[in-house]
Tab-separated table of C-alpha atoms in Angstrom:
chain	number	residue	atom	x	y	z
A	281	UNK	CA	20.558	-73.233	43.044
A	282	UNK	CA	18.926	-70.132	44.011
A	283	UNK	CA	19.314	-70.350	47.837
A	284	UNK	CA	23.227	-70.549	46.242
A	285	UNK	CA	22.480	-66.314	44.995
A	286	UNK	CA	20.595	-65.422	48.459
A	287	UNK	CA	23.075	-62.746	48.740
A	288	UNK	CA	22.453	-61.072	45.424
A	289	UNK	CA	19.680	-58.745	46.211
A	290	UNK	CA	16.730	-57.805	44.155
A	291	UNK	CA	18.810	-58.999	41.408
A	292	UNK	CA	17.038	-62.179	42.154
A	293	UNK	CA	13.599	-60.980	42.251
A	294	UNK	CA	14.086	-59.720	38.794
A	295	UNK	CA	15.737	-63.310	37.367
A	296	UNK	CA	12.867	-65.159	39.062
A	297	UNK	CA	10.314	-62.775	37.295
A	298	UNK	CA	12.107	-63.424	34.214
A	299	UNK	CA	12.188	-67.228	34.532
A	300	UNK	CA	8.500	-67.279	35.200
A	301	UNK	CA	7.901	-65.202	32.379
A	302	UNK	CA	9.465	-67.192	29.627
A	303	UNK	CA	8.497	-70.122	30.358
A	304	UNK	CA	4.526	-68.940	30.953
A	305	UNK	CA	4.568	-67.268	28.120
A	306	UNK	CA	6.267	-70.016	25.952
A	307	UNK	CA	3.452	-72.108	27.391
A	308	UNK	CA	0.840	-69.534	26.323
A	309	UNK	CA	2.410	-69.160	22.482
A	310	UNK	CA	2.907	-72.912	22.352
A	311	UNK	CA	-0.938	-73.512	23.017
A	312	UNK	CA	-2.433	-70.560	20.813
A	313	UNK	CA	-0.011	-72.376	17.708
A	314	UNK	CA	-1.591	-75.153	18.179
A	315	UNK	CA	-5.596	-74.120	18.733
A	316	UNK	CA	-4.942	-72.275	15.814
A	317	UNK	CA	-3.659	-74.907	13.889
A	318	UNK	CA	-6.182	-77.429	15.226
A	319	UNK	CA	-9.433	-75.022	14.407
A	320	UNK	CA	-8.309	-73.600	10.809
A	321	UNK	CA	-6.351	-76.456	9.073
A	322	UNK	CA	-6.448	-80.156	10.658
A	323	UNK	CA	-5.595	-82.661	13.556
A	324	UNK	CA	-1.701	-83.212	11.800
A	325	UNK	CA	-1.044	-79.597	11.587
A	326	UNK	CA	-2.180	-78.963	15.496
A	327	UNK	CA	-0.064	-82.298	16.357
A	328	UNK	CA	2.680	-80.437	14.477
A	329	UNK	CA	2.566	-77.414	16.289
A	330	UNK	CA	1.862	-79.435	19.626
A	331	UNK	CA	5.491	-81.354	18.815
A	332	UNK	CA	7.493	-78.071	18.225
A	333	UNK	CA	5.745	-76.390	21.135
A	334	UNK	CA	7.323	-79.978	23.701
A	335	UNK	CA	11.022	-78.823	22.173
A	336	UNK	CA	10.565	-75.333	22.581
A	337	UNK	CA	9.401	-76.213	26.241
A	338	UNK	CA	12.206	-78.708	27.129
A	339	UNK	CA	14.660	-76.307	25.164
A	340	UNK	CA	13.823	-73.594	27.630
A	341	UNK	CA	13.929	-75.576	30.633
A	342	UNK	CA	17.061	-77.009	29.371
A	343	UNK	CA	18.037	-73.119	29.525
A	344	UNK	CA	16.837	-72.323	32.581
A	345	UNK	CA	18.499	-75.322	34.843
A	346	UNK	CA	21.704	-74.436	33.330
A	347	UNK	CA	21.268	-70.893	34.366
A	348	UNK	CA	19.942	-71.613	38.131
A	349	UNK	CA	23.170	-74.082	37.966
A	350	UNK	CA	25.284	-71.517	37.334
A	351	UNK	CA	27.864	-70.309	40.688
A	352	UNK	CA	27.300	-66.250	41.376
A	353	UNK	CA	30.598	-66.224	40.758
A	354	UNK	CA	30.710	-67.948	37.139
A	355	UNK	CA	32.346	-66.034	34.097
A	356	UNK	CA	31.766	-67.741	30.756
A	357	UNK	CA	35.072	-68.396	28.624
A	358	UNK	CA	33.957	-65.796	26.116
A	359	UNK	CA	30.659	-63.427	25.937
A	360	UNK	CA	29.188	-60.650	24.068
A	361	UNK	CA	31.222	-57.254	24.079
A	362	UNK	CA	30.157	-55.069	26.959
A	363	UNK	CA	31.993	-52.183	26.839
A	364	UNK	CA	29.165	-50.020	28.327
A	365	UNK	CA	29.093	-51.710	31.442
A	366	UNK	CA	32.614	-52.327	31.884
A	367	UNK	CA	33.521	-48.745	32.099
A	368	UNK	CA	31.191	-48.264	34.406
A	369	UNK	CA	32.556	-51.000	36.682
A	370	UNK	CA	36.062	-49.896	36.849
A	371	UNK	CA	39.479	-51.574	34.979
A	372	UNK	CA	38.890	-55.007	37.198
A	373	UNK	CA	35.593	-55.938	35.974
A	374	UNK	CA	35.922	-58.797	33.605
A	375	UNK	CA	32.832	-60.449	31.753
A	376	UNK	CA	34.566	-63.578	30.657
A	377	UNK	CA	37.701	-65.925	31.585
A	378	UNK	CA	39.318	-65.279	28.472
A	379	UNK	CA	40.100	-62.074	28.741
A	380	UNK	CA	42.884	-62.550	31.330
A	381	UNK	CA	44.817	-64.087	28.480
A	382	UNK	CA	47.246	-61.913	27.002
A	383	UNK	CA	48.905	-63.557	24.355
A	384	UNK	CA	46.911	-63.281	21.501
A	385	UNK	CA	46.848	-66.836	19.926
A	386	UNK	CA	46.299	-68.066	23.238
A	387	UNK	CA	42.973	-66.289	23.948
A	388	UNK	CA	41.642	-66.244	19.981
A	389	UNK	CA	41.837	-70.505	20.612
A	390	UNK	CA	40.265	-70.033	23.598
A	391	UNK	CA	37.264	-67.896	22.588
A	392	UNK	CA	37.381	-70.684	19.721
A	393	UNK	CA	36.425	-73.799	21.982
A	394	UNK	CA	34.260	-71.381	24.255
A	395	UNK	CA	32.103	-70.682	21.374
A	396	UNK	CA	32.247	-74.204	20.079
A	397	UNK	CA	31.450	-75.256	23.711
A	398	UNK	CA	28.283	-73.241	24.023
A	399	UNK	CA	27.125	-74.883	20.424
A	400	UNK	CA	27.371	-78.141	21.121
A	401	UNK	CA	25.428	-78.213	24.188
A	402	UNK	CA	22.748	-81.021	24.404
A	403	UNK	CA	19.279	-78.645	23.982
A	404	UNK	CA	21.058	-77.710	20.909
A	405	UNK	CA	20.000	-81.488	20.029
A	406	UNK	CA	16.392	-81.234	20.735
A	407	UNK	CA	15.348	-79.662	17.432
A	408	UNK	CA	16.969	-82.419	15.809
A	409	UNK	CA	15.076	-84.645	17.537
A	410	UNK	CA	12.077	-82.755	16.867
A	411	UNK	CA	12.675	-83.240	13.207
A	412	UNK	CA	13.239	-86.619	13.558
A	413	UNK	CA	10.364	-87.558	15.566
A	414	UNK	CA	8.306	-85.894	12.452
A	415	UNK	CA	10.435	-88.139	10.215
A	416	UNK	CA	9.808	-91.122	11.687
A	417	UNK	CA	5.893	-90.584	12.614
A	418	UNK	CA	5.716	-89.602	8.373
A	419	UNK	CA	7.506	-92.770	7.607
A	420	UNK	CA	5.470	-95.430	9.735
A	421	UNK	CA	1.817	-93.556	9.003
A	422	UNK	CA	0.586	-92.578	5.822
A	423	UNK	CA	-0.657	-89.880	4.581
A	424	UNK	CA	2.589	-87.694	5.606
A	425	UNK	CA	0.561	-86.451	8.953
A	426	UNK	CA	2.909	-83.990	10.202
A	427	UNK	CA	4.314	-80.814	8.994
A	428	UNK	CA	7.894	-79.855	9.406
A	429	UNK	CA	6.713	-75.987	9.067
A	430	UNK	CA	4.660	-76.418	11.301
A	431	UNK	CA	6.613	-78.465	13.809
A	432	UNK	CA	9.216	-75.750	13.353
A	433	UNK	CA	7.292	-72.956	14.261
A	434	UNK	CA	6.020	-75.001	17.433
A	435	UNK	CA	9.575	-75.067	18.171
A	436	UNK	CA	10.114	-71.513	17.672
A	437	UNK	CA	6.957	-70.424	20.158
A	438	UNK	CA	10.064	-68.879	23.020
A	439	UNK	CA	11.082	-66.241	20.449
A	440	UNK	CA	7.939	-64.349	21.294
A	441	UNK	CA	8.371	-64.826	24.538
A	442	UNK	CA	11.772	-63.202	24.248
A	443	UNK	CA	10.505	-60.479	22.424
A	444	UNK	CA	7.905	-59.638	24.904
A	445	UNK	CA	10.461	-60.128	27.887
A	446	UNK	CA	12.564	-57.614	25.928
A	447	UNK	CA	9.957	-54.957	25.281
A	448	UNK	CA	9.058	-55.565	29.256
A	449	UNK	CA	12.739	-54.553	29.944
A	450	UNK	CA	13.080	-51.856	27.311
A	451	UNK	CA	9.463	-50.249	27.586
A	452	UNK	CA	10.987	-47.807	30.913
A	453	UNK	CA	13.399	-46.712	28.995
A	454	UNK	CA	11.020	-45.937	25.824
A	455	UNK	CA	8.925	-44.048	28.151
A	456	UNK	CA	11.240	-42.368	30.538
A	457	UNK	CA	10.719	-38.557	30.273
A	458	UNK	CA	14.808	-38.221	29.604
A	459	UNK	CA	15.289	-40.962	27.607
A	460	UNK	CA	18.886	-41.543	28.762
A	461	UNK	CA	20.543	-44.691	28.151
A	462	UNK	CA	22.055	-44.505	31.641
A	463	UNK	CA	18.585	-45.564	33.359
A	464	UNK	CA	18.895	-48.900	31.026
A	465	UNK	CA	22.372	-49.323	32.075
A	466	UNK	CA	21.790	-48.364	35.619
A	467	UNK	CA	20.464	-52.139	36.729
A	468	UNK	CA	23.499	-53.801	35.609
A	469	UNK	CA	25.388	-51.747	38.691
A	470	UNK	CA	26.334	-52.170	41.716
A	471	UNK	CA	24.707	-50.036	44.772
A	472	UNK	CA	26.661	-47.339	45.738
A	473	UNK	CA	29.296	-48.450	47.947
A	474	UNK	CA	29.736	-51.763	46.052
A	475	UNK	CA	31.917	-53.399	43.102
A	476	UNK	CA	34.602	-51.293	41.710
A	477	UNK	CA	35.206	-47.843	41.967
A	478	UNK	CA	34.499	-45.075	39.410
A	479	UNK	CA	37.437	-45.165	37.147
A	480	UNK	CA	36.880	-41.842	36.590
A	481	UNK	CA	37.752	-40.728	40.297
């Protein structure tokens, strides 16, 4: 795992950081839901919350392993357009296996099952199972105890996290005194003397 990326640098300082963040602060929103829930409406509602927050937990675990798993060498079959970066790197920089393909057909069917690949991975299952543990728990005890709006905004207690880790990575940028884009772009480089050349020399 990460003694696997010992020779990327500060690089991974900065994903260790990250790590820590999310998940602490997932923790942190996860709780406050369900305080909240527990002081101003009832016992269900804060069990609700309490149920979301375990799936948004082991969903970002579930992230996390799969990342630290990950070879520093990895490419994913298909990825979000980086044309930015790319240039920067020079005409050999790739960002994903499929764009080696040439033939057309051949690398639309392959972006096809990458995609599919990346959906069907099993934390994609645990809100499912979040809604079927409140299922089940409604079915067996009555009154209905737990909330599926509430359950579901347990579950969703990372996206704040992810906001806050973006603003954290943006917030330099926001307040640089030039403003240029270039400083937001310039950790995704290489230092000087690594990667690619300039394509431009």
């Amino acid at each position: 795992k990460l003694d696997r990326v010992q020779g990327r640098g500060p690089g991974v300082d900065v994903y260790e950081r990250l790590k820590r963040n999310l998940v602490n602060r997932t923790g942190a929103t996860s709780a406050l839901l369900a305080g909240y829930m527990l002081l101003q409406y009832s016992e269900g509602a804060a069990a609700s919350a309490a149920l979301g927050a375990l799936g948004s937990m082991l969903y970002v675990r579930s992230l996390v392993a799969e990342v630290d798993g990950l070879q520093p060498e990895h490419l994913p079959v298909v990825t979000l357009p980086m044309e930015r970066i790319r240039s920067k790197r020079g005409p050999s920089f790739a960002v994903s296996t499929s764009e080696s393909i040439d033939n057309v057909l051949l690398k639309r069917l392959l972006q096809a099952r990458g995609v599919f690949q990346q959906a069907v991975k099993p934390r994609m299952a645990i809100p499912v199972a979040v809604a079927a543990a409140v299922s089940l728990v409604n079915a067996v005890l009555e009154p209905d105890p737990l909330d599926f709006g509430v359950a579901l905004a347990g579950f969703l207690a990372f996206k704040p996290a992810l906001l806050l880790q973006l603003w954290d990575d943006l917030k330099p940028y926001f307040y640089s005194a030039s403003g240029d884009p270039e400083e937001l772009l310039a950790k995704y480089m290489p230092p000087k003397g690594e990667g690619d050349a300039d394509p431009e020399s």
